Every structure is written in C-alpha cells, then in structure tokens.
Tab-separated table of C-alpha atoms in Angstrom:
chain	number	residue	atom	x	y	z
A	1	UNK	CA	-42.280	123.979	-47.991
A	2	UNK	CA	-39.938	122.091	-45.445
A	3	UNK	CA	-41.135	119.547	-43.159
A	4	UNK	CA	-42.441	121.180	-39.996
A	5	UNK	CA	-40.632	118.400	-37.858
A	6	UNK	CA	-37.505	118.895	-38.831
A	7	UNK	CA	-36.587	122.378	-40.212
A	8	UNK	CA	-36.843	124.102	-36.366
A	9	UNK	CA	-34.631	124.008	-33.704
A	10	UNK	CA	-35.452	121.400	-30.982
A	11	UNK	CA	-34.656	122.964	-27.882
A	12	UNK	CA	-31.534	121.108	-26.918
A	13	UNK	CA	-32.075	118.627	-29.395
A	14	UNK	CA	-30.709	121.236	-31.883
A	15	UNK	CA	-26.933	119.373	-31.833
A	16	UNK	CA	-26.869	119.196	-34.995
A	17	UNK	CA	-26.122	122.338	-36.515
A	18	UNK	CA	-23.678	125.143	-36.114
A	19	UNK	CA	-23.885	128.183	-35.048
A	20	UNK	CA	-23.841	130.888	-37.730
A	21	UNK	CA	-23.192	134.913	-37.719
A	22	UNK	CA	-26.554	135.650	-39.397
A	23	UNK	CA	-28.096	137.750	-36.641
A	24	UNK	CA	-25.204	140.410	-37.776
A	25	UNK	CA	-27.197	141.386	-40.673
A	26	UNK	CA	-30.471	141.369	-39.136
A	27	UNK	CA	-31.645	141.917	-35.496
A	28	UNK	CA	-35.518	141.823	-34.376
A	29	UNK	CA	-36.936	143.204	-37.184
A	30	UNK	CA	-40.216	143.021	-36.016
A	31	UNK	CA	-41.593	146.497	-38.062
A	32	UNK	CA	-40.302	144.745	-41.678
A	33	UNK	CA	-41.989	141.281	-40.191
A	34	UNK	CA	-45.530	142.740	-39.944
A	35	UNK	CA	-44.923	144.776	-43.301
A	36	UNK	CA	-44.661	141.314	-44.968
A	37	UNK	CA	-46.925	139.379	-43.299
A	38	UNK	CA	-49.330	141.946	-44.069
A	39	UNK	CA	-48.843	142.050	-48.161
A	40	UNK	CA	-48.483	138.044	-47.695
A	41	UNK	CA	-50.783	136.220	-50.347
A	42	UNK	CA	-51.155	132.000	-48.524
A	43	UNK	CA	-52.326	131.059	-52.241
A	44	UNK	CA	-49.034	131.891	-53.466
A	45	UNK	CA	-46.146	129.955	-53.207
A	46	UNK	CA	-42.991	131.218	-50.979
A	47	UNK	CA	-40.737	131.871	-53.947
A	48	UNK	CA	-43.510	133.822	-55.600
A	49	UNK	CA	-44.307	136.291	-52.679
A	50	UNK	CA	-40.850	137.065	-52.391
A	51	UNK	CA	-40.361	137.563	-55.624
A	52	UNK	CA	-43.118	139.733	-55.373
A	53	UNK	CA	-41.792	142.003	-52.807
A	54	UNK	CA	-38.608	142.411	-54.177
A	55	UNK	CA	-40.273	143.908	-57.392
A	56	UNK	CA	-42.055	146.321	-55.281
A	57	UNK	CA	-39.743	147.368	-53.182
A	58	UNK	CA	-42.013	146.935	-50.457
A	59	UNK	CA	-39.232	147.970	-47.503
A	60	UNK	CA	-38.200	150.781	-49.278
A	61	UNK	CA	-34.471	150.041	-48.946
A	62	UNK	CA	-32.149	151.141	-51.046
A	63	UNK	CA	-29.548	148.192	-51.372
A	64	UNK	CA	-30.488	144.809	-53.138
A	65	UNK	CA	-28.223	142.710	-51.132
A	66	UNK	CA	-30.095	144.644	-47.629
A	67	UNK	CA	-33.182	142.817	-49.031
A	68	UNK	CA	-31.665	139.671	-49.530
A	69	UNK	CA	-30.704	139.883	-46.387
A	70	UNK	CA	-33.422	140.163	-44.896
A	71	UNK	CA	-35.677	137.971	-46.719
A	72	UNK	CA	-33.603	135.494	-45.772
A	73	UNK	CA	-33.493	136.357	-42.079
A	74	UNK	CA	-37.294	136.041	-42.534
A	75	UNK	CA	-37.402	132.512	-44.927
A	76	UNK	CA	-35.348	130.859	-41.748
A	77	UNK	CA	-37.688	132.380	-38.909
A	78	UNK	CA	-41.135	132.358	-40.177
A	79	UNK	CA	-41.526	130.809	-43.868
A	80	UNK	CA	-40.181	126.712	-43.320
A	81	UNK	CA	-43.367	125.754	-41.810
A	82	UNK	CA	-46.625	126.904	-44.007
A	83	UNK	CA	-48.931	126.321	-40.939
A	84	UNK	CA	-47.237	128.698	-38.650
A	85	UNK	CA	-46.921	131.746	-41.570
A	86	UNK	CA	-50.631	131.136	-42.271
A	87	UNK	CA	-51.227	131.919	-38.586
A	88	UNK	CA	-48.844	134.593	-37.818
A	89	UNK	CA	-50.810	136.566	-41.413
A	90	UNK	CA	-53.884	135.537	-39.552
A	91	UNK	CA	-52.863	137.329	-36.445
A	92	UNK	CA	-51.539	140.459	-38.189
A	93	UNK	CA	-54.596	140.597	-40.698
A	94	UNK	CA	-56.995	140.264	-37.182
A	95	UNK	CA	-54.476	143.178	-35.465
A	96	UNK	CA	-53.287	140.372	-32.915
A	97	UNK	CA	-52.343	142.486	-29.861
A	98	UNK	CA	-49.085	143.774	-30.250
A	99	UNK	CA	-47.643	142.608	-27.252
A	100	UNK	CA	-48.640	139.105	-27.967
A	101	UNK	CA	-47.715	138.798	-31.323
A	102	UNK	CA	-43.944	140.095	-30.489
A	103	UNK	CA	-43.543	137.414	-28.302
A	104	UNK	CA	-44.547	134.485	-30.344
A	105	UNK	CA	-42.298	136.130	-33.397
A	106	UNK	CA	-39.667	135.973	-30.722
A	107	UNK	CA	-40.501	132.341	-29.966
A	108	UNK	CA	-40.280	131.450	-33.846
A	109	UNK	CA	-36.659	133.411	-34.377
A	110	UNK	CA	-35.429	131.382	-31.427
A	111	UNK	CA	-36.434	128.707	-32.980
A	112	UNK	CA	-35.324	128.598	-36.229
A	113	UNK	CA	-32.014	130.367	-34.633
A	114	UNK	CA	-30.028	128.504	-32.341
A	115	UNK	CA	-27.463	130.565	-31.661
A	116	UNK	CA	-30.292	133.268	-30.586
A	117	UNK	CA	-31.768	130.138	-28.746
A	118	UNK	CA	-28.657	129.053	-26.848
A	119	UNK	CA	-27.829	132.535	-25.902
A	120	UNK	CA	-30.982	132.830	-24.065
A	121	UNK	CA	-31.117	129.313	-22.311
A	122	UNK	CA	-27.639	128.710	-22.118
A	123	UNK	CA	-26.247	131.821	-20.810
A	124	UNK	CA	-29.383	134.393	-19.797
A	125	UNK	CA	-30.747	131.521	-17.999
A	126	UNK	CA	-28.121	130.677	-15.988
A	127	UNK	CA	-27.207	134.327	-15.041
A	128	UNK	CA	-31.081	135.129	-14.133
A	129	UNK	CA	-31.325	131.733	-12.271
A	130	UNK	CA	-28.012	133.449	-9.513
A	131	UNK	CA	-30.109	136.890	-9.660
A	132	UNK	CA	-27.890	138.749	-12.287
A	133	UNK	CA	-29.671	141.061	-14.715
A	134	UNK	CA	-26.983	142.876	-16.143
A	135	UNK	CA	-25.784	141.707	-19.220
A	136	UNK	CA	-22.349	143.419	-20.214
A	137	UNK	CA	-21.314	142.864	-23.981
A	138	UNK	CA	-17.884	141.671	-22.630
A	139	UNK	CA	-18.691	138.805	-21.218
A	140	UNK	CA	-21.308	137.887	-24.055
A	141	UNK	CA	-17.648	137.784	-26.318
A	142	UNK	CA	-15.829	135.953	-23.955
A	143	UNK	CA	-18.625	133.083	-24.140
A	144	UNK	CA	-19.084	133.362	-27.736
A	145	UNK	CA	-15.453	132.880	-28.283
A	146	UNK	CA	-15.373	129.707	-25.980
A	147	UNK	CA	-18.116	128.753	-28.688
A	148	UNK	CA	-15.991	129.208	-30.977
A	149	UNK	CA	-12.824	127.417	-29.738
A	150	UNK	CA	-14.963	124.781	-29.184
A	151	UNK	CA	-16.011	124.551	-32.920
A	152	UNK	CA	-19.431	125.082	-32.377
A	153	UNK	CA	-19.476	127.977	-35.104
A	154	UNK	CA	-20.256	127.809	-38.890
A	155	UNK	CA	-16.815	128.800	-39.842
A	156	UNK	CA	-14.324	130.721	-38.000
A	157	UNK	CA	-15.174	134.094	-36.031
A	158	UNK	CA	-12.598	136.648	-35.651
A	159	UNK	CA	-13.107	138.954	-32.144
A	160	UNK	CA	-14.185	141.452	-34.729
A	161	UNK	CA	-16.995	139.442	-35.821
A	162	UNK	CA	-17.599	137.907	-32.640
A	163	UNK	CA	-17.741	141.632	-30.883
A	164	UNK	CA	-20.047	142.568	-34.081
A	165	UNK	CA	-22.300	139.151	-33.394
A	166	UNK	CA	-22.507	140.070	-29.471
A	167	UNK	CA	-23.746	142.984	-30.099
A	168	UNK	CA	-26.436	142.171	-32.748
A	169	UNK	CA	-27.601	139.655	-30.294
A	170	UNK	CA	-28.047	141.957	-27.138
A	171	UNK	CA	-29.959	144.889	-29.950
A	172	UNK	CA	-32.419	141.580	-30.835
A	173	UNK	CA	-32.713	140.566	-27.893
A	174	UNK	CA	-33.604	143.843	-26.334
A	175	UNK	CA	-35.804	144.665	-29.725
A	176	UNK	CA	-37.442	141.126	-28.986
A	177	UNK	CA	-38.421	142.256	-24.977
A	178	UNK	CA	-35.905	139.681	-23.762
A	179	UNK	CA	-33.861	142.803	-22.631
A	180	UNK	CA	-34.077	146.173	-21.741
A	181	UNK	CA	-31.683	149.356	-21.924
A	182	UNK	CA	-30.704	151.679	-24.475
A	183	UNK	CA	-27.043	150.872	-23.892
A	184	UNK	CA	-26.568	149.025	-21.200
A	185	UNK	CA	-28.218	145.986	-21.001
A	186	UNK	CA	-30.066	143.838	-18.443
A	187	UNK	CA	-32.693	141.116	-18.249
A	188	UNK	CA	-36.000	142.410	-18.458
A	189	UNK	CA	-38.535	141.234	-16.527
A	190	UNK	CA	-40.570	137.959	-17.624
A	191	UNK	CA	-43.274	138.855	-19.647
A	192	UNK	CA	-45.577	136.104	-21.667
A	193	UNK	CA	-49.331	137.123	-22.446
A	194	UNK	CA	-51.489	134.363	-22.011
A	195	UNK	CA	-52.531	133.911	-25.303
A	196	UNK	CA	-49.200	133.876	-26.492
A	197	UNK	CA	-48.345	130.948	-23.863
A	198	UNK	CA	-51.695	129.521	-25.450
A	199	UNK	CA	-50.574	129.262	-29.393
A	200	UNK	CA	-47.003	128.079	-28.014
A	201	UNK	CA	-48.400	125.501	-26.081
A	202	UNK	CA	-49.943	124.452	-29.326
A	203	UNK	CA	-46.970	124.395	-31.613
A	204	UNK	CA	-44.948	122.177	-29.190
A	205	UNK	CA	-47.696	119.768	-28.677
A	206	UNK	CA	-48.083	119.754	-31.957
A	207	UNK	CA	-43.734	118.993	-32.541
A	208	UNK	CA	-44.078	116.231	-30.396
A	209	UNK	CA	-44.437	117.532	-26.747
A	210	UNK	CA	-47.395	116.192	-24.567
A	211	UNK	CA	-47.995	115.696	-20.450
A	212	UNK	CA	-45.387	116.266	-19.079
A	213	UNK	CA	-43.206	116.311	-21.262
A	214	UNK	CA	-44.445	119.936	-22.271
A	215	UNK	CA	-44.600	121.044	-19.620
A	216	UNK	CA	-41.103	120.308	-18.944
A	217	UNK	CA	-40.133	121.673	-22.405
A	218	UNK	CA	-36.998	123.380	-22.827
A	219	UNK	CA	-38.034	126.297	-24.723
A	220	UNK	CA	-40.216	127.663	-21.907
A	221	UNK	CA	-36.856	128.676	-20.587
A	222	UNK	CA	-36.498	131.300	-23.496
A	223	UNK	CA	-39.506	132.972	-21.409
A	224	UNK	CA	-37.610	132.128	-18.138
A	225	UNK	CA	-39.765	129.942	-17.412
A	226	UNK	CA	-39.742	127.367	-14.405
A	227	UNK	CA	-42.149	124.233	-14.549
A	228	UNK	CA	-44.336	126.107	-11.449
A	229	UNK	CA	-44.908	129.360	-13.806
A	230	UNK	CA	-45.624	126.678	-17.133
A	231	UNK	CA	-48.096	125.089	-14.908
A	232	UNK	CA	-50.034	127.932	-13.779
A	233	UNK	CA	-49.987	129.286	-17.245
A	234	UNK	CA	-51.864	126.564	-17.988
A	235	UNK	CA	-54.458	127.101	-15.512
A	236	UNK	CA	-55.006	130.567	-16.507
A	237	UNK	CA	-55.223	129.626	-20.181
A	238	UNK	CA	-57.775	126.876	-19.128
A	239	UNK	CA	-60.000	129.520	-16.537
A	240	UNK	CA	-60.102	132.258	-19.801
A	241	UNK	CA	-61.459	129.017	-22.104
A	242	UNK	CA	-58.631	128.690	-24.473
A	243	UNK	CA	-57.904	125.625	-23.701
A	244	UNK	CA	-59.119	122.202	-21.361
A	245	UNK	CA	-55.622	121.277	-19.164
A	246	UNK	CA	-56.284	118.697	-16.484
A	247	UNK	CA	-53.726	117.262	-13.961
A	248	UNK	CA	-53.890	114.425	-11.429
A	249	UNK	CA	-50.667	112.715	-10.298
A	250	UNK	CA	-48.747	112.033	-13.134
A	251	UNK	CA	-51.851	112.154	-15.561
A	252	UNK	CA	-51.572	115.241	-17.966
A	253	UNK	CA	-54.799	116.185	-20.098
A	254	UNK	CA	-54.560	118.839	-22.623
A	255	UNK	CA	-56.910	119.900	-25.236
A	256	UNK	CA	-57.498	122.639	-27.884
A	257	UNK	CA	-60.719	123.834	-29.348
A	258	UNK	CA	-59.128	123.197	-33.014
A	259	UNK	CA	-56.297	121.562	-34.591
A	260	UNK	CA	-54.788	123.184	-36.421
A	261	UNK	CA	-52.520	126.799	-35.447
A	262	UNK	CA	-54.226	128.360	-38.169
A	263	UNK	CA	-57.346	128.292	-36.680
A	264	UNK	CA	-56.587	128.703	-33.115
A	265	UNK	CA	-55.008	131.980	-34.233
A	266	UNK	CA	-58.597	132.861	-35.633
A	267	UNK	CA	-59.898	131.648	-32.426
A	268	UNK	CA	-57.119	134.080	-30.559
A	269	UNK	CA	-57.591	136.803	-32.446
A	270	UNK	CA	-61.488	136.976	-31.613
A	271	UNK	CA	-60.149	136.372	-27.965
A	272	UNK	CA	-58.278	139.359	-27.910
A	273	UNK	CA	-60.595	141.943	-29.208
C-alpha cells in the first residue's frame, strides 16, 4: 500500500503532477464502486482482490481492457490508502446512506484526480463565486486547452481529445452531484450531508490539517464551500455528537470519538440508521 501522505492530491499543493486524460475512460462510476467494495475481502492484499474480480467477471463486461480500465480508475481513487478502503467497505457493508456515501467517493476521486480537482476549484469555483451556473462544454475546451498550452498536461491533447476529456468531466461531474442536466449543464446546488462533512473533516485532520488551518482547507471548495458554511458545519456536526469543535479567538479545538476513519465510519454508519 502507498503512503497515505503522499499518494493524494493536496489541494493546491498538488504542483507536482500533470494532468492526465484518464477520466475519458471512466466517469463517476459510482454503481461499479459499490459492486467492488461490496465483494472487497480487507485480509487480502490489493493485487489479490483484483485479481480476484477479474477471474469472476464480477462487472459483467465484455472487454478485458474495459476492466483494466476501470480497475485502474478505481486503484488511483480509492485503493492507495488502506485506511480509507477499509472505511468506504465499512460504509457500504453498514448500507451508508446513499447520499452520503456519493459524496465522500466524490471527495476521494477529486483527490486522487487533479485534473477532476482543478476543474472544480479552479474553474466551477470561480464561475459560481460571479453567480454563473451554466456550464457550456465550449468553454470547458477553451480552458482545458490553455492547460494544455501551458504544459500542464501528461502529454499532448489534440481538440479531439480535449473535446472527448471535457465532456467526460461534465458526465462525472454531473454523475458525482457536482452538476445537474441531462445535456446541458449547470452547477447544482451545494449539497454536503453532515456526516459526510464529518468523515472529511477527519481525513484532512488526519493529512495534516488542524485549527484553522482546516477550516481554511482548500478542498472544502470542491463542496463550494466558504469558511462561514465550513464553520457552521462544524457546529452542526458537534450539536448531532459526532464530533467536540470548540472556537474562541484564534483557538481551534477539534476532537473525534475514535482515531482512526475506520472506526468513525462504524461510528457513522450506526449514526445514520
């Protein structure tokens, strides 16, 4: 297994590494993501259960190199950090709301994406911040291709494949609740469950983030999130008992019942039902 701390994408400490044109061959995929976290065996070893799953055919689809594909659309989102796939089995073994888990599979893709990352804080951000919703494909190219030009890209991207990436960002996207619209598309409105806000908070803290810090964090922004709405997410965590948040001046006091995000997504799980 990777190193927790330095496999995911840091917010806008993510400099490092390029974009790439992954998201073509797989958007959301949140169906296939519960189908595997539910046949996933945490005694086994990565390369095991997906050896496993290739031998049963467990998504049914007919093309090897689909399944490759995918699995490795899945090994970059959800498998580099053994705590956080532990948890997100937990919460699909305990039938972790729906609505809740979708956004904190969102929050990992973003993550461990940063081209799916920057898109959202970079350029959805931005357009939200001036009160524009609609998103037209056409302008999603134009800034992908300044991207490009810029070298920012794994490779170069032709305006075929950077019309083909746009649009397999705005079907994620929309797939992930971050949009809405069958074909055209526009911001949908901000929508984070507090327990979902809860088991991020967690993760962050736990990749370095405390105080203020946190709740300054950058990837509250994939949420659209300003520091006012982080704050009182915090309060309404701390009033429902999932966690003890305290602020006083400058002084920022935050606590979990556990440690570890495998067993506050037992402890969300029993939450929720």
């Amino acid at each position: 297994m990777a190193n927790r701390r330095t496999k995911s994408v840091k917010g806008t400490g993510a400099g490092a590494s390029r974009y790439t044109s992954r998201i073509i061959k797989a958007g959301a995929l949140l169906s296939d993501t519960k189908t595997l976290l539910a046949h996933w065996d945490t005694t086994s070893s990565v390369h095991d259960n997906l050896d496993r799953v290739r031998r049963e055919n467990l998504f049914g689809k007919a093309s090897r190199s689909r399944v490759e594909d995918i699995l490795a659309i899945f090994r970059q989102r959800y498998l580099t950090e053994a705590e956080v796939t532990r948890a997100l089995v937990i919460m699909v073994e305990q039938r972790f709301p729906t609505a809740c888990l979708d956004r904190i599979l969102y929050f990992h893709s973003a993550r461990n994406d940063r081209l799916l990352h920057d898109v959202v804080i970079e350029l959805l951000m931005p357009r939200k911040a001036q009160g524009i919703t609609d998103i037209d494909v056409n302008d999603l190219q134009r800034d992908l291709s300044k991207w490009a030009s810029n070298g920012k890209t794994a490779g170069s991207w032709s305006e075929p494949t950077i019309r083909r990436i746009a649009q397999g960002l705005l079907s994620a996207l929309r797939d992930f609740g971050v949009l809405q619209g069958a074909v055209n598309k526009r911001i949908a409105p901000a929508y984070l469950p507090v327990r979902a806000f809860a088991y991020i908070a967690l993760y962050l803290k736990q990749h370095g983030a405390s105080g203020h810090k946190l709740l300054d964090h950058p990837d509250w922004k994939l949420f659209f999130l300003p520091h006012e709405g982080v704050e009182r997410f915090f309060v309404e965590a701390h009033q429902q008992g999932l966690l003890e948040y305290h602020a006083a001046g400058t002084v920022t006091r935050l606590d979990f019942p556990v440690n570890t995000l495998e067993e506050y997504a037992n402890v969300l799980a029993e939450r929720a039902h």
